[in-house]
Coordinates of C-alpha atoms and ligand atoms in Angstrom, one line a residue:
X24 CA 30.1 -4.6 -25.1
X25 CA 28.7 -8.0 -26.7
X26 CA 25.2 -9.3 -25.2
X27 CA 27.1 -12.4 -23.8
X28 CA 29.1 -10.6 -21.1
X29 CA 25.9 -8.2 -20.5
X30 CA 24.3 -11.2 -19.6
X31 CA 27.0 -12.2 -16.9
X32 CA 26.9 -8.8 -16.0
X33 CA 23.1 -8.5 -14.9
X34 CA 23.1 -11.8 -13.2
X35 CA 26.6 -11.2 -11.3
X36 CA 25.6 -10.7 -7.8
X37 CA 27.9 -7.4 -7.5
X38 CA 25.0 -5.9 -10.4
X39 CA 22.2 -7.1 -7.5
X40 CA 22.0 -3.2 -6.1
X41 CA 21.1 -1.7 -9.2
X42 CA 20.9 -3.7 -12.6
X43 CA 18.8 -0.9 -13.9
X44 CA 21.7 0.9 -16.3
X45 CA 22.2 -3.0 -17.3
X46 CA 19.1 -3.2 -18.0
X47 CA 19.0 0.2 -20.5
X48 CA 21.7 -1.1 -22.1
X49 CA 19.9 -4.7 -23.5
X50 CA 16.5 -2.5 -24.7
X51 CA 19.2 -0.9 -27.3
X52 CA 18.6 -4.3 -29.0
X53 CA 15.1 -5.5 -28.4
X54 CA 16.5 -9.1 -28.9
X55 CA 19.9 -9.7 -27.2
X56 CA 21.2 -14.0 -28.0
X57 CA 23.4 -14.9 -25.2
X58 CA 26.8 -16.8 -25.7
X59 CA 25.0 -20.1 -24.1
X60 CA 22.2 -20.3 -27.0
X61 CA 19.4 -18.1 -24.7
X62 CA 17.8 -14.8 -25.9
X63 CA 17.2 -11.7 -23.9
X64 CA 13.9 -9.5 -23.8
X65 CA 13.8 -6.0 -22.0
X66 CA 11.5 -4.0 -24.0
X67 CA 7.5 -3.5 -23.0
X68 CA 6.1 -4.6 -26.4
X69 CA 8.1 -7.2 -27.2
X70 CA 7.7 -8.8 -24.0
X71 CA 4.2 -8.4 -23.7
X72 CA 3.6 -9.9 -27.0
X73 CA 5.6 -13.0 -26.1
X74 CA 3.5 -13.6 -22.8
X75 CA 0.3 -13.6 -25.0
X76 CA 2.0 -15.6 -28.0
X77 CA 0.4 -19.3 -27.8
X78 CA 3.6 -20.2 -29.2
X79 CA 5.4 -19.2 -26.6
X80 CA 5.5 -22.1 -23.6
X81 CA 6.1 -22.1 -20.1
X82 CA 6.8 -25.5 -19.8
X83 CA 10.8 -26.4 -20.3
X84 CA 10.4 -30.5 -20.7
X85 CA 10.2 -28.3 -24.4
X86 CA 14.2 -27.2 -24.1
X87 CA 16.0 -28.3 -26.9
X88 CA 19.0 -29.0 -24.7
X89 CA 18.4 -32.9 -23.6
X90 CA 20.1 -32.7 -19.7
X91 CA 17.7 -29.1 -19.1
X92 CA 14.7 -31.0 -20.5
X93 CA 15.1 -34.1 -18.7
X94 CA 15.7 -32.4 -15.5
X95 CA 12.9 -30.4 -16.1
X96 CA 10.6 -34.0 -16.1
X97 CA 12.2 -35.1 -13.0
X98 CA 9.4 -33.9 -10.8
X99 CA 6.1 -32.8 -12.4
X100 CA 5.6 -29.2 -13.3
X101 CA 3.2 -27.2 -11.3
X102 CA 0.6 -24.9 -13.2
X103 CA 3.2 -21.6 -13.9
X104 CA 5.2 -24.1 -16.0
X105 CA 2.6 -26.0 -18.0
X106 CA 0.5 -24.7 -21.1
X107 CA -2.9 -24.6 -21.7
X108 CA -4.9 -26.8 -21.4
X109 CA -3.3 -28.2 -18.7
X110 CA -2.6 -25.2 -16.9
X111 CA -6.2 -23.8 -17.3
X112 CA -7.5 -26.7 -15.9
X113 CA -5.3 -26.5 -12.7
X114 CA -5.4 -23.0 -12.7
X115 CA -9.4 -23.1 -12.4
X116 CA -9.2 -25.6 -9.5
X117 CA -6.6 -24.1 -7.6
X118 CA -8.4 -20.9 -7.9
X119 CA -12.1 -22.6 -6.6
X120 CA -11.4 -21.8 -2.9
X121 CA -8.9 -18.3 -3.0
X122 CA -11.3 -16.4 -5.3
X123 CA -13.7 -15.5 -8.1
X124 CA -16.2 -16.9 -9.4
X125 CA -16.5 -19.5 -6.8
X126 CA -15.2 -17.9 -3.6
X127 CA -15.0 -14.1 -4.6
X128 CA -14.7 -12.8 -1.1
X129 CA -11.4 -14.8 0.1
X130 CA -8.9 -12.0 -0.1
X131 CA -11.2 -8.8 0.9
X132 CA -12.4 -11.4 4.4
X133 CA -8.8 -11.7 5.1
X134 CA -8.3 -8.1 5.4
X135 CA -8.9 -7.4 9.2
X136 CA -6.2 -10.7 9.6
X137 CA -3.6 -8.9 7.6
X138 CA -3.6 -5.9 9.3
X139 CA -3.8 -7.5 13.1
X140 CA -0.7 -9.7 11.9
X141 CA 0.9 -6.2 10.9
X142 CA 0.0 -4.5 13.9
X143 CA 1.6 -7.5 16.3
X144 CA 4.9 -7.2 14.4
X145 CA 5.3 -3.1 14.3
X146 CA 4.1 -3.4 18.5
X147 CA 7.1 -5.9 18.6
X148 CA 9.6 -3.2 17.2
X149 CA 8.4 -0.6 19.6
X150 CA 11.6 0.4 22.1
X151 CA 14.3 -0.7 19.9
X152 CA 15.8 1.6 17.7
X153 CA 17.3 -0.8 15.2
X154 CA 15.3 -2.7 13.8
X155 CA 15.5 -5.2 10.4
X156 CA 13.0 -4.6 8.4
X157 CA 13.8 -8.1 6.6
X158 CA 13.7 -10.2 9.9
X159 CA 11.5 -8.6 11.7
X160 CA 8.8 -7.3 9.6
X161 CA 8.6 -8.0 5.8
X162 CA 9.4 -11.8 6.1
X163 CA 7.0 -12.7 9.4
X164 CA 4.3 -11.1 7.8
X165 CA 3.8 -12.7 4.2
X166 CA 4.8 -16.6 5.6
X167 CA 1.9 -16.3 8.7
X168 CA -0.6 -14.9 5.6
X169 CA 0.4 -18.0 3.3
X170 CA 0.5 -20.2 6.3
X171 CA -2.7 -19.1 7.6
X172 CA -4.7 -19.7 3.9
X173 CA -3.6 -22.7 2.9
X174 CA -3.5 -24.0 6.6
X175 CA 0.6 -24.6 7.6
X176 CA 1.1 -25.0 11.0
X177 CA 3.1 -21.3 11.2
X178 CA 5.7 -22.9 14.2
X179 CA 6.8 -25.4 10.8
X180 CA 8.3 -22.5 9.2
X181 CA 11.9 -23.5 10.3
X182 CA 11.2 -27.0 8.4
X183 CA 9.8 -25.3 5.1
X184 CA 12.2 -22.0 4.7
X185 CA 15.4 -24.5 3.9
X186 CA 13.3 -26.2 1.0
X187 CA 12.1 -22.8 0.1
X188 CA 15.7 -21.4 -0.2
X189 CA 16.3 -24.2 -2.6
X190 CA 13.6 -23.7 -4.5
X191 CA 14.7 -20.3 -4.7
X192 CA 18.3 -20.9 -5.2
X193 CA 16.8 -23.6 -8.5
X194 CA 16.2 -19.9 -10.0
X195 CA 19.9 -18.3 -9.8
X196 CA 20.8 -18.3 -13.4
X197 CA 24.6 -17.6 -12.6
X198 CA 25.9 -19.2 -15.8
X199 CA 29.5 -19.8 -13.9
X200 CA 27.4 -22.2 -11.6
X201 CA 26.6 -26.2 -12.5
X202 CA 23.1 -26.1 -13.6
X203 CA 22.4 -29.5 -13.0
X204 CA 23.5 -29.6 -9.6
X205 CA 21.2 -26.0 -8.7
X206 CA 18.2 -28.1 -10.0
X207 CA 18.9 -31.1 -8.5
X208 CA 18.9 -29.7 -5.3
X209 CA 15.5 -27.4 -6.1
X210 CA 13.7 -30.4 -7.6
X211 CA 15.1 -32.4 -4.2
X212 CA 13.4 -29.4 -2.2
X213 CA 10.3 -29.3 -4.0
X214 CA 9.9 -33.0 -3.9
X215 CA 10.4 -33.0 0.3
X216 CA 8.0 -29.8 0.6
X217 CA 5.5 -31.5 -1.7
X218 CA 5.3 -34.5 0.9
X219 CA 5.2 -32.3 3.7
X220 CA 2.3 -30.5 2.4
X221 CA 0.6 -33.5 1.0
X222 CA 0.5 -35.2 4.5
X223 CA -0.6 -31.9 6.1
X224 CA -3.6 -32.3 3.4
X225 CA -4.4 -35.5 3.7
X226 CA -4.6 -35.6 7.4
X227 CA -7.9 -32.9 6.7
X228 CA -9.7 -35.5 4.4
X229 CA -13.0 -36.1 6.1
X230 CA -12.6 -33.4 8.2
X231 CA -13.2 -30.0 6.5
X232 CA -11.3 -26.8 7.8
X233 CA -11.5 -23.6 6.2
X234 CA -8.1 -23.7 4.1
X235 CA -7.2 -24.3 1.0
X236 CA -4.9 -27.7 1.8
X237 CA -8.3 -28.6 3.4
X238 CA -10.6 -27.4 0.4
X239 CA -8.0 -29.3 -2.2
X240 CA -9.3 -32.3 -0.5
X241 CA -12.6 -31.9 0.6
X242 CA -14.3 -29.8 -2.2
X243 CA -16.3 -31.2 -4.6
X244 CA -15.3 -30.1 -8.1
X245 CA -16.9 -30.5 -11.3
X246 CA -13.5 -30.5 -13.0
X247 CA -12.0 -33.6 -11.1
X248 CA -10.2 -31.7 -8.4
X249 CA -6.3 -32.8 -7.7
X250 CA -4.9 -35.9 -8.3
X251 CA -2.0 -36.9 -5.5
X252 CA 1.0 -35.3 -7.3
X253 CA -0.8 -32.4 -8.9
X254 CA -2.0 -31.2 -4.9
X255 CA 1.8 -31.6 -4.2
X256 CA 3.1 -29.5 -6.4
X257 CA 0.3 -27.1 -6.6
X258 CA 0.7 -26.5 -2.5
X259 CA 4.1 -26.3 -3.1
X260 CA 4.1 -23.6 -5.6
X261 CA 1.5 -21.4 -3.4
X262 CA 3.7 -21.4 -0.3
X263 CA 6.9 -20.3 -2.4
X264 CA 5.2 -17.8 -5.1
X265 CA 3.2 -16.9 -1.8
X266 CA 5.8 -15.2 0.8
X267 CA 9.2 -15.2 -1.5
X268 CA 7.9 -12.2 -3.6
X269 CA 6.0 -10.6 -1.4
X270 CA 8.7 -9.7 1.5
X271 CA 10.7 -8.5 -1.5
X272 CA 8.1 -5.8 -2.2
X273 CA 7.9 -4.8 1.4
X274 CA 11.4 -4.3 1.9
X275 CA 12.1 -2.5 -1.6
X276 CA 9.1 -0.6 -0.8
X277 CA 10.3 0.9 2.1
X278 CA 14.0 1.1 0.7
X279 CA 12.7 3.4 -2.0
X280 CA 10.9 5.6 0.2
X281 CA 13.5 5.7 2.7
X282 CA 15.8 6.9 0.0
X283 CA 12.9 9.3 -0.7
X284 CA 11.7 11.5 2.4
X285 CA 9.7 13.6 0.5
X286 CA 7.6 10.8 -1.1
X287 CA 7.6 8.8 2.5
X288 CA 6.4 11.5 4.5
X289 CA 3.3 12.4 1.3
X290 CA 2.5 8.9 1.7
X291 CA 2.4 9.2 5.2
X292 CA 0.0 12.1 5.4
X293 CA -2.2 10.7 2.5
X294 CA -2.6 7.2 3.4
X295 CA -4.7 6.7 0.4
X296 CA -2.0 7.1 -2.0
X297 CA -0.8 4.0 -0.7
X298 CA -2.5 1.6 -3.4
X299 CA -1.0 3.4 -6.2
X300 CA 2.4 3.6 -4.6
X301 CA 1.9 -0.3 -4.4
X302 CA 1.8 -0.6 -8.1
X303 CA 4.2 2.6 -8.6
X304 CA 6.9 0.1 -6.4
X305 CA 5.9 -2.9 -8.8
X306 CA 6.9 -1.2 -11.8
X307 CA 10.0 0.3 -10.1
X308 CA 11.7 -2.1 -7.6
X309 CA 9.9 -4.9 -8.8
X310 CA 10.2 -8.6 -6.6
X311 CA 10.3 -10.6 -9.6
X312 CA 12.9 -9.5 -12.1
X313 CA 12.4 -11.7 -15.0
X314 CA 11.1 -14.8 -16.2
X315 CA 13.5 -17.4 -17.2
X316 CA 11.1 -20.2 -18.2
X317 CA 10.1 -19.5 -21.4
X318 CA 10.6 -21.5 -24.6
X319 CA 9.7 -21.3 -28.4
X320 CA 7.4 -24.2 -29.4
X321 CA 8.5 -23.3 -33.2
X322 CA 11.2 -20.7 -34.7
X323 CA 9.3 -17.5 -33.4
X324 CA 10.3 -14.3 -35.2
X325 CA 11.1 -11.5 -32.3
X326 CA 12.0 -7.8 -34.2
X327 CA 13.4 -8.8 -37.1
X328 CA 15.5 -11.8 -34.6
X329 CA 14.4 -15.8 -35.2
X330 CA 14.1 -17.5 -31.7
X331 CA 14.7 -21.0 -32.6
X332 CA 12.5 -23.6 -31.0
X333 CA 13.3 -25.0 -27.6
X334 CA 16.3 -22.3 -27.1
X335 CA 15.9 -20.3 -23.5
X336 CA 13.7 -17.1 -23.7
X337 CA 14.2 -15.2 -21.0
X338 CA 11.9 -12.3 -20.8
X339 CA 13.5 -9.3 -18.6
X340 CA 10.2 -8.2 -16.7
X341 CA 12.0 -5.3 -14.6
X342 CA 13.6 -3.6 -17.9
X343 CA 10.1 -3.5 -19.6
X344 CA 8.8 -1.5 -16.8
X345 CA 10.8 1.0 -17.1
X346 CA 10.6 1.1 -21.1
X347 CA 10.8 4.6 -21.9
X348 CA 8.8 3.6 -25.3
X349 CA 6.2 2.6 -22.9
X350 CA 6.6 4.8 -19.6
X351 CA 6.7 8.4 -19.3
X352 CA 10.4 9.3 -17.3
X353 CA 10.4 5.3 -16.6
X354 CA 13.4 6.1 -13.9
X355 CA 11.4 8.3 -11.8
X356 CA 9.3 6.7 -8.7
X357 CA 6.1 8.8 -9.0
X358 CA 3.5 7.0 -6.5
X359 CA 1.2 9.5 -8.2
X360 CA 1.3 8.0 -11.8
X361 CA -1.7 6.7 -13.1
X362 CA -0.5 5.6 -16.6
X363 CA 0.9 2.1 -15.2
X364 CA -0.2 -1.2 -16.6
X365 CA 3.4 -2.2 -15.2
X366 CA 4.7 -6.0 -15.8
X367 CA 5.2 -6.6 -12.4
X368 CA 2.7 -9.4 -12.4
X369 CA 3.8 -10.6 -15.9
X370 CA 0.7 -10.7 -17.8
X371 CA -1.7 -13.2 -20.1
X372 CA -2.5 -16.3 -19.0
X373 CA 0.2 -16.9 -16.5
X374 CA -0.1 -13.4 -14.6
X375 CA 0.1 -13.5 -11.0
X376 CA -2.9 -15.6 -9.4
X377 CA -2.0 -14.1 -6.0
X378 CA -2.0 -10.4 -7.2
X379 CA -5.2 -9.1 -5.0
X380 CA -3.7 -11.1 -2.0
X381 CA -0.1 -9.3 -2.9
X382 CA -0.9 -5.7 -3.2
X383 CA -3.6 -6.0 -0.1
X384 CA -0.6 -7.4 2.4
X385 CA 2.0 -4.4 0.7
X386 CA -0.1 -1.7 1.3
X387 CA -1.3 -2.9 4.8
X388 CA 1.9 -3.5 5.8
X389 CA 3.5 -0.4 4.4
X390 CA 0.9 1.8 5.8
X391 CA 1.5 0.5 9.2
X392 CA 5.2 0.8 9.4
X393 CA 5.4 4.5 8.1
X394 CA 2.4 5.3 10.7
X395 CA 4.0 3.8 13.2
X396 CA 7.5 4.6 12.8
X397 CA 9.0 7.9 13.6
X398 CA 12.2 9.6 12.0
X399 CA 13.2 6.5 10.2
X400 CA 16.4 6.4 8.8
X401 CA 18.5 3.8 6.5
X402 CA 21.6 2.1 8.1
X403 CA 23.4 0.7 5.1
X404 CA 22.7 1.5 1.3
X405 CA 22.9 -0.2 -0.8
X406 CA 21.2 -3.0 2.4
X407 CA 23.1 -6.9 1.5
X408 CA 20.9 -8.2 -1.5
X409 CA 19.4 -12.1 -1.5
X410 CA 21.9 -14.1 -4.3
X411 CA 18.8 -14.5 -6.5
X412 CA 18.8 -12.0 -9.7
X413 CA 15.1 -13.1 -10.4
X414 CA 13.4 -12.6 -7.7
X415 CA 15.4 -9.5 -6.2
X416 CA 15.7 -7.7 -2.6
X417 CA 17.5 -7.1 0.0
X418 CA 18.4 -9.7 2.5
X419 CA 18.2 -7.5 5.4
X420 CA 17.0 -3.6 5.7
X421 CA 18.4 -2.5 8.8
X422 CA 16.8 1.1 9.8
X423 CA 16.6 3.4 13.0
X424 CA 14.0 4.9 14.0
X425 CA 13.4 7.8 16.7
X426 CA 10.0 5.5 18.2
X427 CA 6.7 4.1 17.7
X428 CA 4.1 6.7 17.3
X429 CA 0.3 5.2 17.4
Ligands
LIG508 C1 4.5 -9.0 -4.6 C2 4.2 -10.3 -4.7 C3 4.1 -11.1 -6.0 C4 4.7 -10.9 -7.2 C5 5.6 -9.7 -7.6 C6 4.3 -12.0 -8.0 C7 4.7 -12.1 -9.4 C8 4.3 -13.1 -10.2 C9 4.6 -13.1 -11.6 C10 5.4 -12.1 -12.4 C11 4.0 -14.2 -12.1 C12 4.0 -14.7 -13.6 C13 4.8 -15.9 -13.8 C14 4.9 -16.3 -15.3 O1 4.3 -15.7 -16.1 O2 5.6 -17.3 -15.5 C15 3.3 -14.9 -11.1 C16 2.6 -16.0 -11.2 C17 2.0 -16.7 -10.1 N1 1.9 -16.2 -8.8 FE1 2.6 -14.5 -8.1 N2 3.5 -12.8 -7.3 C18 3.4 -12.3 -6.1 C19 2.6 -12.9 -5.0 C20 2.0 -14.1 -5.1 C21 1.2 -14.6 -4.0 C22 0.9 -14.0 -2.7 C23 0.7 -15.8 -4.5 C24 -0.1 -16.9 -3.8 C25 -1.1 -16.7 -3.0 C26 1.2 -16.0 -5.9 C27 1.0 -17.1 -6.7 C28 1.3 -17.2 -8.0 C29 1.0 -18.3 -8.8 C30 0.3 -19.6 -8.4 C31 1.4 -18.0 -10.1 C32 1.3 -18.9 -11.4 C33 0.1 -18.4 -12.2 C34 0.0 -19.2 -13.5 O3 0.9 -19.9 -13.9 O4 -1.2 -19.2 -14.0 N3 2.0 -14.9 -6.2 N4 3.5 -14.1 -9.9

C-alpha cells in the first residue's frame, strides 16, 4: 500500500478508534513522503532527534507553499509555533507566574482545588446510573482548572468552547477538506478569543488578582513582559492547550481501564499506582497524536530520506510511543512499567509547559472516579470519537455504574 493512501487512511475519521495497526505500518519506513509534498515520522529515534534538531522549526510562516505560509502570518504565532529566541523569551515570561524558578509552588497549591472540583462532579453523578464520562466529568473538570488559573469567568465557557472547537477543528488535517477555509475559520476563532481574553486582562491592570491574565499585566518583568498581541495569543493558547488535551486523557484513561477490569480494579486497590498509570496512558492512548507543525529550515537528511526545506514534517507522536525499537511489548498497557520516557509531551524545547498541571488533574481525577464508582461498565465500544486525528478521544464515554461508594 503506497504512503499517500496510508496517510488518508490514519487521518480518515473511520481509523479514529484505533489508528494504532496504521500506525505499525508507517514505522516499516522511518520516513514516509506523502502524495501532497509532507513527510511522515512514527519511529522513537527519529522523531526525537527532529524535536531537538535546531533546524527543525515550529514556526510554518517557513512553508514553502506561499497560500500555507501566508495564512500562517495572518494572526501572530503564539510561543508553540515560534523558534528560539523568540519562543524562549515568551516561554520564560509566560512561565513567571505558573511555575519554577519564579513561582515554583503554583501547581502543587492548586492541589486541594483540583481534587474539591473532582469531588463536586463524581457527588453530581451519584443516583444515576448512566452517566457520560465526557459531559459530565472529564470536560467540567479541566475548563474550571484553566479557568480558575488564568482567571476566566467559568459561567463564559459557552462563549469560549465555539472558538475553541475552531481552534481545534484548524488542526484536522483531512487532506479531502479546503485547507484554507479550516484556517480561516481557526485563525477567525483565535483572533475573537484573543480579544475576549485581552479585555478580561486589561480590565485587572491596576488591580492585581492572583491569576495569571492578572499577573501578565501586573508583574513586573525583567524581560519586558507581553506586548498587546503577544498576551492575546499567549492567553489564547493556555486556555485551548489547557482543557482540549487534558479531557482526552481522562476519558481514554478510563476507556482503557474499563476495557481492562483487572488493571481498573489494581489501580483501585493501590491508589498509588495511579501516577505511573498517568504516564503508562500517555504513552498508550495518548491526547495528542502528532505534531503537524514542523518544517525544515534547510534540506534535513532523515534515515537515509532528504526533507527538503519548508515541505510539511509531520512527526507521528502516538506511533513513537509505541516503537517496539524503543518500548518493551509497546502494545501492552502495563501501568506498572517503569522504562517510559514516552513522547506524550513531545519533548526538547517545545515539550508540554503544562505537564505537572496535566498529570496532577489525571491522576486526581481518575483516582476519584474509580473510588467512587461501583461496578462500572462501558456502554458503547468503540464510544463516538471527536473529528480531530491530532488531538484524539472520544466525544462522549457513556458508562453505568452499580452506585457511588465513598
Ligand atoms: C494531558 C494533557 C496535555 C498533553 C497531552 C499535552 C501535550 C503537549 C505536547 C505534545 C506539546 C508539544 C507541542 C510541540 O512540540 O509543538 C505541548 C506543548 C504545550 N502545552 Fe501541553 N499538553 C497537555 C496539557 C497542557 C496544559 C494543562 C497546558 C496549560 C496549562 C498546556 C500548555 C502547553 C503549552 C503552552 C505548550 C507549548 C510549549 C512550547 O511551545 O514551548 N498543555 N503540550
Amino acid at each position: 500500500m503506497a504512503a499517500d493512501t496510508l496517510f488518508r487512511r490514519i487521518t480518515d475519521y473511520a481509523s479514529r478508534p484505533d489508528p494504532y495497526p496504521l500506525y505499525a505500518e508507517l514505522r516499516e519506513s522511518k520516513v514516509a513522503p506523502q502524495d501532497d509534498g509532507s513527510y511522515l515520522v512514527g519511529t522513537y529515534h527519529e522523531i526525537t532527534a527532529l524535536l531537538h534538531d535546531p533546524r527543525i522549526s515550529s514556526d510554518r510562516r517557513h512553508r514553502s507553499d506561499p497560500e500555507e505560509a501566508r495564512l500562517a502570518a495572518e494572526l501572530a504565532p503564539s510561543f508553540i509555533g515560534l523558534d528560539d529566541p523568540e519562543h524562549d523569551r515568551l516561554r520564560r515570561t509566560t512561565m513567571r507566574p505558573f511555575g519554577p524558578p519564579h513561582t515554583p509552588g503554583r501547581v502543587d497549591a492548586m492541589h486541594g482545588e483540583i481534587v474539591r472540583i473532582a469531588d463536586e462532579l463524581v457527588a453530581g453523578l451519584r443516583g444515576r446510573q448512566r452517566v457520560d464520562i465526557v459531559d459530565d466529568f472529564a470536560y467540567p473538570l479541566p475548563v474550571t482548572v484553566i479557568c480558575r488559573l488564568l482567571g476566566v469567568p467559568r459561567e463564559d465557557e459557552p462563549k469560549f468552547r465555539g472558538w475553541s472547537d475552531a481552534i481545534v477543528g484548524g488542526l484536522d488535517l483531512n487532506p479531502d477538506q479546503d485547507p484554507t477555509e479550516r484556517t480561516q475559520a481557526a485563525t477567525e476563532a483565535r483572533r475573537a478569543m484573543g480579544v475576549y481574553l485581552g479585555g478580561l486582562a486589561e480590565g485587572r491592570r491596576g488591580k492585581p488578582s492572583d491569576d495569571l491574565l492578572s499577573a501578565f499585566v501586573n508583574d513586573q518583568d525583567p524581560a519586558g513582559g507581553l506586548n498587546r498581541i503577544e498576551l492575546m495569543v499567549t492567553s489564547v493558547l493556555l486556555l485551548v492547550a489547557g482543557h482540549e488535551t487534558t479531557v482526552n486523557l481522562i476519558t481514554n484513561g478510563m476507556l482503557t481501564l474499563l476495557r481492562r477490569p483487572d488493571q481498573l480494579e489494581l489501580l483501585r486497590r493501590e491508589p498509588a499506582l495511579m501516577p505511573r498509570a498517568v504516564e503508562e496512558l500517555l504513552r498508550f492512548e495518548p491526547p495528542v497524536q502528532m505534531l503537524p507543525q514542523r518544517t525544515p529550515l534547510v534540506d534535513v537528511e532523515v534515515a537515509g530520506v532528504t526533507v527538503p526545506k519548508g515541505a510539511p514534517l509531520i512527526l507521528v507522536l502516538a506511533s513513537g510511543s509505541r516503537d517496539p525499537r524503543r518500548f518493551r511489548d509497546p502494545d501492552r498497557f502495563d501501568p506498572r512499567r517503569t522504562d517510559n520516557q514516552h513522547l506524550g509531551f513531545g519533548s526538547g524545547v517545545h515539550s508540554c509547559f503544562g505537564a505537572p498541571l496535566a498529570r496532577l488533574e489525571a491522576q486526581i481525577a481518575l483516582t476519584a472516579l474509580l473510588r467512587t464508582l461501583e461496578g462500572l461498565r462501558l456502554v458503547d465500544d468503540p464510544p463516538p470519537y471527536r473529528r480531530s486525528p491530532v488531538l484524539r478521544g472520544p466525544r462522549h464515554l457513556l458508562v453505568e455504574h452499580d452506585g457511588a461508594g465513598v
